[in-house]
PDB file of C-alpha atoms in Angstrom:
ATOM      1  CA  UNK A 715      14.420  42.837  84.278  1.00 97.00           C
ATOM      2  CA  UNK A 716      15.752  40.408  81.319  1.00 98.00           C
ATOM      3  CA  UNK A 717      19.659  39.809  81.188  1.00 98.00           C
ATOM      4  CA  UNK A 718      20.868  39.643  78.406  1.00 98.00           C
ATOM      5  CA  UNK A 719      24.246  37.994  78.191  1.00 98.00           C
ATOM      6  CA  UNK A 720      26.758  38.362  75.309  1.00 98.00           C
ATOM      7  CA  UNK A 721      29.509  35.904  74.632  1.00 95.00           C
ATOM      8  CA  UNK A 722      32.638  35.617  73.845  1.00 97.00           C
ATOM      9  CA  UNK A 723      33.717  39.204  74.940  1.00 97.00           C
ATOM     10  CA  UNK A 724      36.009  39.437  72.278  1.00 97.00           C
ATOM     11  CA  UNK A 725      36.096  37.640  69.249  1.00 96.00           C
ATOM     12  CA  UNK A 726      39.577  37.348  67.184  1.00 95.00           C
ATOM     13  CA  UNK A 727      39.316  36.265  63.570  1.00 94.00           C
ATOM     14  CA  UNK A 728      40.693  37.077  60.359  1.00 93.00           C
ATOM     15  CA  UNK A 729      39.234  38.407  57.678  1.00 93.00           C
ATOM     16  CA  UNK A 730      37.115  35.905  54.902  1.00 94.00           C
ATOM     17  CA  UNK A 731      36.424  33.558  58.462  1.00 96.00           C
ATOM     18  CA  UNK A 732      33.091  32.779  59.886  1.00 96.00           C
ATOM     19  CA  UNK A 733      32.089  34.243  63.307  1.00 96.00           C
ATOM     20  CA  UNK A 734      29.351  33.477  65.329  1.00 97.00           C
ATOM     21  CA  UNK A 735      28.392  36.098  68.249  1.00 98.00           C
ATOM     22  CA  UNK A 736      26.335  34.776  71.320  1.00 98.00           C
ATOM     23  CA  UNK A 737      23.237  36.595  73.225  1.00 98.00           C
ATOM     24  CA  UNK A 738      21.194  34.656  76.047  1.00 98.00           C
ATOM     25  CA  UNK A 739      17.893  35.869  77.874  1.00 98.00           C
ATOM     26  CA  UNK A 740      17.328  35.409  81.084  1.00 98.00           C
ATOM     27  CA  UNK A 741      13.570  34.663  80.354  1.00 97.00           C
ATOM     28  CA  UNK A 742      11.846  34.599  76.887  1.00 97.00           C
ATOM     29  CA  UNK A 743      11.621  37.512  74.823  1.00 97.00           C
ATOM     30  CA  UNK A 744       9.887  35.423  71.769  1.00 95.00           C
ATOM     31  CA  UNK A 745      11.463  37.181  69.032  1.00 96.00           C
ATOM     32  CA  UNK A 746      12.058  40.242  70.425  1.00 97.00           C
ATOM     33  CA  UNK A 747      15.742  40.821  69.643  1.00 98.00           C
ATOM     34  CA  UNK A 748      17.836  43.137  67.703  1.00 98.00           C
ATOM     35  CA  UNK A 749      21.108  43.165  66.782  1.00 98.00           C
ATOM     36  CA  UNK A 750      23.511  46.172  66.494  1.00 98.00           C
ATOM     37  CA  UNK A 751      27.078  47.239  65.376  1.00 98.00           C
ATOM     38  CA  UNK A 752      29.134  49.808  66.727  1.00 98.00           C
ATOM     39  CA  UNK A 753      32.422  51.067  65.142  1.00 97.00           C
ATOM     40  CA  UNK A 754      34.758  53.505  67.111  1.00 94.00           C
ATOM     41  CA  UNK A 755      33.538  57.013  67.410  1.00 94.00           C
ATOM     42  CA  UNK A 756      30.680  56.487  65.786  1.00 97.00           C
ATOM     43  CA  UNK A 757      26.963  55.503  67.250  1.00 98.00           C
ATOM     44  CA  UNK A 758      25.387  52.495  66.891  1.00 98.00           C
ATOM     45  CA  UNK A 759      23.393  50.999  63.720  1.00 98.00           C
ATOM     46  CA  UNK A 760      20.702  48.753  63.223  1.00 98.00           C
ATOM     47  CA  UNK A 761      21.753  45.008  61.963  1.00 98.00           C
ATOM     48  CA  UNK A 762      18.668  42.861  62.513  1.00 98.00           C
ATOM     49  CA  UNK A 763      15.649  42.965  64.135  1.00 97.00           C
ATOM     50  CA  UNK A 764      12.653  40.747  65.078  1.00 96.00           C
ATOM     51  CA  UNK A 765      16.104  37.769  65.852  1.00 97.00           C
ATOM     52  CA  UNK A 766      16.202  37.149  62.153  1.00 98.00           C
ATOM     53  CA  UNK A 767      15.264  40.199  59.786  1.00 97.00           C
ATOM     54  CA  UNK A 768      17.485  42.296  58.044  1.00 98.00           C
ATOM     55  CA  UNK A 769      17.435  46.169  58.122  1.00 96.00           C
ATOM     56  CA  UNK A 770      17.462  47.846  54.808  1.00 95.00           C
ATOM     57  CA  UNK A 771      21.024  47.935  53.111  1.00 96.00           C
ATOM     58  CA  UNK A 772      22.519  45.511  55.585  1.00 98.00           C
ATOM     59  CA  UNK A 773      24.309  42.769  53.810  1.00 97.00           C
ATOM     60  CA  UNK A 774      23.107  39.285  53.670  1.00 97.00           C
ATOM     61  CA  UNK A 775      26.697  37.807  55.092  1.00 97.00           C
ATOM     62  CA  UNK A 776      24.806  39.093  58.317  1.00 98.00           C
ATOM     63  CA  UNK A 777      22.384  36.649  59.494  1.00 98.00           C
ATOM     64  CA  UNK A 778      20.245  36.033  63.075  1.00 98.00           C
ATOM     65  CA  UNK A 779      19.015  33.287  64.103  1.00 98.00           C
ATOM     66  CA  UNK A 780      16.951  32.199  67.754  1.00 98.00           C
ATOM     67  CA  UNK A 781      16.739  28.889  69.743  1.00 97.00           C
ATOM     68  CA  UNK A 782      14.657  29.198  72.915  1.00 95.00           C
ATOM     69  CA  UNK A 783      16.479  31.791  74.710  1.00 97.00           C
ATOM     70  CA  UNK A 784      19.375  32.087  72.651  1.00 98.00           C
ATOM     71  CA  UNK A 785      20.184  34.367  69.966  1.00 98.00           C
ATOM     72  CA  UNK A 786      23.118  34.016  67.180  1.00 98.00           C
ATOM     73  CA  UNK A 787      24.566  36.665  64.816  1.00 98.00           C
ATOM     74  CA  UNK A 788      26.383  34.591  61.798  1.00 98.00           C
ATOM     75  CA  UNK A 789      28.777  37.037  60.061  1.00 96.00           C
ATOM     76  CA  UNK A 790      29.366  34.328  56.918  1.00 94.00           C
ATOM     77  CA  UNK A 791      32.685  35.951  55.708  1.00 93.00           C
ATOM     78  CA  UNK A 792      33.893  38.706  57.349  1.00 94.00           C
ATOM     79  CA  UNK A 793      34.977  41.776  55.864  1.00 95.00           C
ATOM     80  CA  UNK A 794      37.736  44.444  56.713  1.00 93.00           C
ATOM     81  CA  UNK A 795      34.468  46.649  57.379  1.00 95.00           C
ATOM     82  CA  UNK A 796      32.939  44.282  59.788  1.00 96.00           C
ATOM     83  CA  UNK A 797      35.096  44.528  62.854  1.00 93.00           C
ATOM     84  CA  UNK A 798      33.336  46.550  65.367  1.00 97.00           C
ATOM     85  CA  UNK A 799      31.502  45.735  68.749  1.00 98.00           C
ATOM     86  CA  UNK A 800      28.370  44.422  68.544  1.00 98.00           C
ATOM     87  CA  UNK A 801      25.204  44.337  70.608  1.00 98.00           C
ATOM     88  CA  UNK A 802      21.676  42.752  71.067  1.00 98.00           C
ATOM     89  CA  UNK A 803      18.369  43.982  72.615  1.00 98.00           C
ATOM     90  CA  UNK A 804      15.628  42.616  73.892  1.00 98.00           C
ATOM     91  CA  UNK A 805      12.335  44.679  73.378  1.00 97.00           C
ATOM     92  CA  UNK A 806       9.525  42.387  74.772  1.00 97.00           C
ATOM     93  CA  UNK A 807       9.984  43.562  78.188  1.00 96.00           C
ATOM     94  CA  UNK A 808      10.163  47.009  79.707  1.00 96.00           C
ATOM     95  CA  UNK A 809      12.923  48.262  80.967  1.00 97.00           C
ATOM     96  CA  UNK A 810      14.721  47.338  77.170  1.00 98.00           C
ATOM     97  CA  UNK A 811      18.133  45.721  78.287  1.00 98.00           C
ATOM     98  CA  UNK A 812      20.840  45.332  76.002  1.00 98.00           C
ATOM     99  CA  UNK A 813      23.870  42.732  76.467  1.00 98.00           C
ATOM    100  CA  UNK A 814      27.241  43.761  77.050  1.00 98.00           C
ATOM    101  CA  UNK A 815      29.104  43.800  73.702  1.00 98.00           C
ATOM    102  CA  UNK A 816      31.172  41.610  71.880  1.00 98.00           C
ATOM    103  CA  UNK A 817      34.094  42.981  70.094  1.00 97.00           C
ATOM    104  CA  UNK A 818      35.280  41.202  67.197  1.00 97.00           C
ATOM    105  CA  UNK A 819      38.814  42.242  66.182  1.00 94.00           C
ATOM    106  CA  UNK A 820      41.437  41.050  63.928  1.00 82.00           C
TER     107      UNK A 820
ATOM    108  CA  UNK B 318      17.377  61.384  54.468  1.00 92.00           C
ATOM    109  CA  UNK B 319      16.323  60.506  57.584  1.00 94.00           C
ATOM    110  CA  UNK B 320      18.708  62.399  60.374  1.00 97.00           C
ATOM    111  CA  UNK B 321      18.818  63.005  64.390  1.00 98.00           C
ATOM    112  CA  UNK B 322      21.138  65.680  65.577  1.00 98.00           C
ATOM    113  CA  UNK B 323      21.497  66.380  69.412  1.00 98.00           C
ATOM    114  CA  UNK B 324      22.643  69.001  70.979  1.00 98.00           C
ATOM    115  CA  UNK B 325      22.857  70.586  74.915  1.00 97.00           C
ATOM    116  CA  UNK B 326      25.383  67.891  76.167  1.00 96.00           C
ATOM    117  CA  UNK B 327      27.766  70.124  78.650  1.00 96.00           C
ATOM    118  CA  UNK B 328      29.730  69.669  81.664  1.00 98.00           C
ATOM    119  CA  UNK B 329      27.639  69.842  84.442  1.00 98.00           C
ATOM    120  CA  UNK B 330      28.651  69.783  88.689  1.00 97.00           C
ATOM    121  CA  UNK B 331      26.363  66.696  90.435  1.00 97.00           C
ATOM    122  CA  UNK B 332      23.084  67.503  91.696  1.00 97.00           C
ATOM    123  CA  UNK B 333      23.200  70.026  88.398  1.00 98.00           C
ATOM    124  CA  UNK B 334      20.537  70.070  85.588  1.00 98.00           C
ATOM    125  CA  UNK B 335      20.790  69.982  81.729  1.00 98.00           C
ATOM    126  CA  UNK B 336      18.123  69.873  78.801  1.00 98.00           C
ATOM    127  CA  UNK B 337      19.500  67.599  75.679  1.00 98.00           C
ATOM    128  CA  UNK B 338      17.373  68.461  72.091  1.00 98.00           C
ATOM    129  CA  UNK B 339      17.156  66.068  69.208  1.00 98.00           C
ATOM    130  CA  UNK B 340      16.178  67.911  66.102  1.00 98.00           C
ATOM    131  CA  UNK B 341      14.516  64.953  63.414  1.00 98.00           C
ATOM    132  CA  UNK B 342      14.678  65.496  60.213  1.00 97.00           C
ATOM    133  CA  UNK B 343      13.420  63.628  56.426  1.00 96.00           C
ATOM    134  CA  UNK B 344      11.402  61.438  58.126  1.00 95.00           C
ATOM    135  CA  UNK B 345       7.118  61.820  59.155  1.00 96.00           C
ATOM    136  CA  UNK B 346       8.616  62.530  63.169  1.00 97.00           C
ATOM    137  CA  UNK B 347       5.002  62.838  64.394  1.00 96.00           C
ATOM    138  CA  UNK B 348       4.339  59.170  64.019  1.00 95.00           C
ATOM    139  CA  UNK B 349       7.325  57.231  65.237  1.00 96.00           C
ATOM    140  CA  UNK B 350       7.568  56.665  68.856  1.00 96.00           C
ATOM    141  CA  UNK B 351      11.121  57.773  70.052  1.00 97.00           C
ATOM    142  CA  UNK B 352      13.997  56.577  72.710  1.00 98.00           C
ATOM    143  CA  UNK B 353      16.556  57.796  74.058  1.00 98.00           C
ATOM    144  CA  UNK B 354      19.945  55.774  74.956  1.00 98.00           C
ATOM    145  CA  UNK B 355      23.292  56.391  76.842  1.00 98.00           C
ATOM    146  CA  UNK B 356      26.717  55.075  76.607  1.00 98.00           C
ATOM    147  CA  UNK B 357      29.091  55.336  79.815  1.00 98.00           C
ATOM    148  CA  UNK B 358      33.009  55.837  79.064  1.00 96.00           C
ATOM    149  CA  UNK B 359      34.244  52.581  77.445  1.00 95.00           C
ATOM    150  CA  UNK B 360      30.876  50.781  78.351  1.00 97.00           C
ATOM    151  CA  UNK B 361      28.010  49.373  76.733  1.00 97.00           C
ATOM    152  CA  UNK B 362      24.514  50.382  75.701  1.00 98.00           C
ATOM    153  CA  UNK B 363      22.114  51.918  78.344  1.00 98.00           C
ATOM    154  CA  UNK B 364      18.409  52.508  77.013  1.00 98.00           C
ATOM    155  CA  UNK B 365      16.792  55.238  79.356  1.00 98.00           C
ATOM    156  CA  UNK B 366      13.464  56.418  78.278  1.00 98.00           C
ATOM    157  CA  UNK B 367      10.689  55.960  75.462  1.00 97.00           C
ATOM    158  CA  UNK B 368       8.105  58.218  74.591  1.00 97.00           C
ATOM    159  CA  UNK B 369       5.565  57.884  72.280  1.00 96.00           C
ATOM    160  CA  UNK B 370       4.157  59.540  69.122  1.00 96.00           C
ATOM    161  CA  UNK B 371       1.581  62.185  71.106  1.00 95.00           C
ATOM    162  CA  UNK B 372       3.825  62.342  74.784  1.00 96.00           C
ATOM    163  CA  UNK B 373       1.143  60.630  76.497  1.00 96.00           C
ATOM    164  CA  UNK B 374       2.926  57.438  76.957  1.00 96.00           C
ATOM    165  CA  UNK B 375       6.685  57.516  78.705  1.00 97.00           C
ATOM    166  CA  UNK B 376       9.111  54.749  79.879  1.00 97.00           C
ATOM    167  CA  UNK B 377      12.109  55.026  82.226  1.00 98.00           C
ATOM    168  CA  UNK B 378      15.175  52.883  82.877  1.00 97.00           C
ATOM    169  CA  UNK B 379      14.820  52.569  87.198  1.00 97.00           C
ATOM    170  CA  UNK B 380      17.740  54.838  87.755  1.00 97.00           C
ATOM    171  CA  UNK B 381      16.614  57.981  86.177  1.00 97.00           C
ATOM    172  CA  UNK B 382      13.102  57.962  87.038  1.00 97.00           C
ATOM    173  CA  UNK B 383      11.928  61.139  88.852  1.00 97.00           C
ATOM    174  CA  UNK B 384      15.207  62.648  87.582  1.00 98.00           C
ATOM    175  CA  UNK B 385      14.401  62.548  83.864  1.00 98.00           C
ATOM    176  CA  UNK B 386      11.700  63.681  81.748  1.00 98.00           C
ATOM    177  CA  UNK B 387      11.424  62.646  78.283  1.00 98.00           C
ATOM    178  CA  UNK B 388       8.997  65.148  75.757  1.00 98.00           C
ATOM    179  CA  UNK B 389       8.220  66.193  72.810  1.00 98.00           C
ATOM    180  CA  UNK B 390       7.018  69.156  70.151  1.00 98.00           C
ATOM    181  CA  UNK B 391       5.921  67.639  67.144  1.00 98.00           C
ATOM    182  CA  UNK B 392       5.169  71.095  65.494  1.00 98.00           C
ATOM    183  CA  UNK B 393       8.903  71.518  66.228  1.00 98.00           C
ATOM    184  CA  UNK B 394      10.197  67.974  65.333  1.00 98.00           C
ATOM    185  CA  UNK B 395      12.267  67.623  68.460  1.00 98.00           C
ATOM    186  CA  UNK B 396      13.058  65.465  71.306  1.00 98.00           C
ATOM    187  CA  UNK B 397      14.011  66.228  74.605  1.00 98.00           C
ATOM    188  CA  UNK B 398      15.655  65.149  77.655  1.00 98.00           C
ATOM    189  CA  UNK B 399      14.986  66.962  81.077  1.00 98.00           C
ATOM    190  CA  UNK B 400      17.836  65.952  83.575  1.00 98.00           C
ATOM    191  CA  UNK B 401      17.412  66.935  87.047  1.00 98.00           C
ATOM    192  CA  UNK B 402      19.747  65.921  89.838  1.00 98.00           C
ATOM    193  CA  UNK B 403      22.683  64.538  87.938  1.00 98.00           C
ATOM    194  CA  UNK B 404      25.386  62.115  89.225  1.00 98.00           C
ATOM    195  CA  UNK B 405      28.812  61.111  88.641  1.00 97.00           C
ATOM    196  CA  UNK B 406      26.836  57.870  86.893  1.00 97.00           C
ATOM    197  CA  UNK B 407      24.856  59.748  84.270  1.00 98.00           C
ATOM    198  CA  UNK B 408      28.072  60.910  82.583  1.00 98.00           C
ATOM    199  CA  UNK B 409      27.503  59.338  79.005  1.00 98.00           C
ATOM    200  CA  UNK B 410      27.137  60.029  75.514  1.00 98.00           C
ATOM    201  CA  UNK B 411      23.450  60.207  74.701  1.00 98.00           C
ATOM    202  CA  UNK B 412      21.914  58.855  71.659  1.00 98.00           C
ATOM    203  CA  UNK B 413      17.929  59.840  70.307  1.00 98.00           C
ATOM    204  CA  UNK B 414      16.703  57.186  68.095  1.00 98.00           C
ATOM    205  CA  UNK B 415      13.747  56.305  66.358  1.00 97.00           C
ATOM    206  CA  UNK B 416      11.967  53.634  67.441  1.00 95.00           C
ATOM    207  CA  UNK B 417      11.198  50.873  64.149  1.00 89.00           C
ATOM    208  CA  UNK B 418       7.494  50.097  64.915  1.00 84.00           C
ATOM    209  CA  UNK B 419       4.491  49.749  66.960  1.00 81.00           C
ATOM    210  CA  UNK B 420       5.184  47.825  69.850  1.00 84.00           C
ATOM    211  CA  UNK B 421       8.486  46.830  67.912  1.00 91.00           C
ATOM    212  CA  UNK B 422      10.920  48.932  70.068  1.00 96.00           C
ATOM    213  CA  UNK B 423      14.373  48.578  68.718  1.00 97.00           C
ATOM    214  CA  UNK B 424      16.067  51.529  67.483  1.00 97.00           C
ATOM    215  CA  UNK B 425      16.363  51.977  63.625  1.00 97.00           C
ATOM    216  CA  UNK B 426      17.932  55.009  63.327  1.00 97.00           C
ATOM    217  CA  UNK B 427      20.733  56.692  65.606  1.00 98.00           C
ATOM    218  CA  UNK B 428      21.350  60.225  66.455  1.00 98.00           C
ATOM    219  CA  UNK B 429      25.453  61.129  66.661  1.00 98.00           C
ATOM    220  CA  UNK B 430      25.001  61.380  70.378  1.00 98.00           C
ATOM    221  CA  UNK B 431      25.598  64.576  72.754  1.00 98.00           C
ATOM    222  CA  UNK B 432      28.146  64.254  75.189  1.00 98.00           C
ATOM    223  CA  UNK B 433      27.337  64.953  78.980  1.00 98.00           C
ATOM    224  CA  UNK B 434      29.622  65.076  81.615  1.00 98.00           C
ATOM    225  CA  UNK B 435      28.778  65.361  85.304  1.00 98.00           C
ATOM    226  CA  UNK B 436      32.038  66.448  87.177  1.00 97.00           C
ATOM    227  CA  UNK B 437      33.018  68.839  90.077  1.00 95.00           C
TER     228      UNK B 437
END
């Protein structure tokens, strides 16, 4: 099974800052990632997919980018809107494994 | 608009069994392979199975297989989850999602979630 590991756990910034989220495979998974964001209460939603590619309406402050086995998700300039939990997946093996979470608060 | 609603989440005792539906709607449902994945009290992101766009293909996270059975009715444009021999550990919400493409299995769109709870 791939690991996927998520760091920090929890990310404290203000809002207008930079943040940059972590997500390590255990093993390659090519570009097999996506991203996700979570805000309380609600279920999950799509950020990125394929490590790098937008989904539709998802604003370009959010960006992905891979090296090796490591996976970044670049929020440029964080809004009030943006602070939620967020997750990666890797899809290139079976079972799909997603990392633990990191929360990114105020 | 594309939109998953589930439904037959319950409180259930352990070794119980409970059927979850997710009914798709605004989107071609026939031709989209669909998941299903579970979120644990205050946890992270589980996936648990995959099915694809005629049933004849199915994928299980370790812990459920033989316990859960993932279909389909396209005629009916619903999902489903057989659960058989619950535990304590399959308490969760669970979310149906559509799967964004061919071999490309990340989940596009999300499904509110149905809320099971497996409890004496």
């Amino acid at each position: 099974e791939v690991v996927m590991t998520q760091s920090p756990a929890t990310l404290s910034v203000s809002p207008g800052e930079r943040a940059a989220l972590s997500c390590r495979a255990s093993q390659s998974i090519i570009s097999n990632l996506a991203w996700y964001q979570q805000k309380p209460g609600q279920a999950p939603s799509l950020l990125i997919y394929g490590a790098s590619t937008r989904a539709t309406g998802i604003p370009a402050r959010f960006s992905g980018t891979k090296s090796g086995t490591e996976f970044t998700l670049t929020i440029s300039s964080l809004q009030s809107e943006d602070f939620a939990v967020y997750f990666c997946q890797q899809y290139n093996n079976w079972p799909l494994t997603f990392g633990g979470g990191t929360k990114v608060e105020i | 608009e594309v939109q998953l609603v589930e439904s037959g989440g319950d409180l259930v005792q352990p070794g119980g069994s409970l059927r979850l539906s997710c009914a798709a709607s605004g989107f071609s449902f026939s031709t989209y392979w669909m998941s299903w994945v579970r979120q644990a009290p205050g946890k992270g992101l589980e996936w648990v199975a995959n099915i694809n766009q005629d049933g004849s293909d199915r994928y299980y996270m370790d812990s459920v297989k033989g316990r859960f059975t993932v279909s389909r009715d396209n005629a009916k444009r619903s999902l489903y989850l057989q659960m058989n021999g619950l535990r304590a550990d399959d308490t969760a919400v669970y979310y149906c999602a559509t799967v964004g493409a061919i071999y490309q299995y990340y989940m596009a769109v999300w499904g509110k979630g149905s809320t099971v709870t497996v409890s004496s």
